[in-house]
PDB file of C-alpha atoms in Angstrom:
ATOM      1  CA  MET A  25      19.171  -9.928  27.831  1.00 85.00           C
ATOM      2  CA  ILE A  26      16.240  -8.388  25.951  1.00 82.00           C
ATOM      3  CA  LYS A  27      17.519  -4.923  26.755  1.00 85.00           C
ATOM      4  CA  GLN A  28      20.856  -5.752  25.161  1.00 85.00           C
ATOM      5  CA  VAL A  29      19.151  -7.100  22.034  1.00 80.00           C
ATOM      6  CA  MET A  30      17.001  -3.953  21.753  1.00 79.00           C
ATOM      7  CA  GLU A  31      20.075  -1.781  22.076  1.00 80.00           C
ATOM      8  CA  LEU A  32      21.739  -3.602  19.180  1.00 81.00           C
ATOM      9  CA  LEU A  33      18.804  -3.003  16.822  1.00 81.00           C
ATOM     10  CA  ASN A  34      19.166   0.067  14.625  1.00 78.00           C
ATOM     11  CA  TYR A  35      15.890   1.817  13.762  1.00 80.00           C
ATOM     12  CA  ASP A  36      17.444   4.796  12.026  1.00 82.00           C
ATOM     13  CA  TYR A  37      16.271   3.822   8.549  1.00 83.00           C
ATOM     14  CA  CYS A  38      12.809   2.475   9.383  1.00 88.00           C
ATOM     15  CA  ALA A  39      11.004   5.783   8.790  1.00 90.00           C
ATOM     16  CA  GLU A  40      12.667   6.309   5.430  1.00 92.00           C
ATOM     17  CA  ILE A  41      11.965   2.742   4.318  1.00 93.00           C
ATOM     18  CA  ALA A  42       8.322   3.046   5.390  1.00 94.00           C
ATOM     19  CA  LEU A  43       7.967   6.317   3.479  1.00 96.00           C
ATOM     20  CA  VAL A  44       9.452   4.815   0.322  1.00 97.00           C
ATOM     21  CA  LEU A  45       7.156   1.761   0.570  1.00 97.00           C
ATOM     22  CA  PHE A  46       4.147   4.039   1.061  1.00 98.00           C
ATOM     23  CA  LEU A  47       5.071   6.151  -1.961  1.00 98.00           C
ATOM     24  CA  ILE A  48       5.542   3.050  -4.120  1.00 98.00           C
ATOM     25  CA  ALA A  49       2.163   1.655  -3.073  1.00 98.00           C
ATOM     26  CA  PHE A  50       0.460   5.032  -3.561  1.00 98.00           C
ATOM     27  CA  THR A  51       1.976   5.401  -7.018  1.00 98.00           C
ATOM     28  CA  LEU A  52       0.874   1.905  -8.018  1.00 98.00           C
ATOM     29  CA  VAL A  53      -2.695   2.624  -6.913  1.00 97.00           C
ATOM     30  CA  ILE A  54      -2.746   5.849  -8.932  1.00 97.00           C
ATOM     31  CA  ILE A  55      -1.399   4.076 -12.025  1.00 97.00           C
ATOM     32  CA  LYS A  56      -3.930   1.239 -11.646  1.00 95.00           C
ATOM     33  CA  THR A  57      -6.752   3.740 -11.239  1.00 92.00           C
ATOM     34  CA  ALA A  58      -5.657   5.811 -14.226  1.00 94.00           C
ATOM     35  CA  PHE A  59      -5.555   2.809 -16.546  1.00 95.00           C
ATOM     36  CA  THR A  60      -8.803   1.152 -15.454  1.00 94.00           C
ATOM     37  CA  SER A  61     -11.451   1.417 -18.137  1.00 95.00           C
ATOM     38  CA  LYS A  62     -14.765   3.117 -17.486  1.00 94.00           C
ATOM     39  CA  LYS A  63     -16.539  -0.146 -18.355  1.00 95.00           C
ATOM     40  CA  GLU A  64     -14.657  -1.981 -15.603  1.00 92.00           C
ATOM     41  CA  ILE A  65     -15.364   0.813 -13.102  1.00 91.00           C
ATOM     42  CA  LYS A  66     -19.076   0.655 -13.986  1.00 92.00           C
ATOM     43  CA  HIS A  67     -19.067  -3.127 -13.546  1.00 91.00           C
ATOM     44  CA  GLN A  68     -17.323  -2.919 -10.170  1.00 89.00           C
ATOM     45  CA  SER A  69     -19.703  -0.226  -8.928  1.00 91.00           C
ATOM     46  CA  GLU A  70     -22.684  -2.480  -9.620  1.00 91.00           C
ATOM     47  CA  ILE A  71     -21.313  -5.504  -7.744  1.00 90.00           C
ATOM     48  CA  PRO A  72     -22.853  -4.604  -4.335  1.00 88.00           C
ATOM     49  CA  LEU A  73     -26.276  -4.159  -5.943  1.00 84.00           C
ATOM     50  CA  SER A  74     -26.322  -7.383  -7.941  1.00 80.00           C
ATOM     51  CA  ASP A  75     -28.117 -10.516  -6.739  1.00 76.00           C
ATOM     52  CA  ASP A  76     -25.357 -12.916  -7.783  1.00 66.00           C
TER      53      ASP A  76
END
């Protein structure tokens, strides 16, 4: 039964879909990083050192 179900599944497009999702996520991270202000980056870098 499980063998028949696995044979019906089509994994041909999984690699392409994963690559596209990775590229979208990577692009969004680059855009977010490019538009973050230096003041915000400075604030975030000091978070581990703060007592709060």
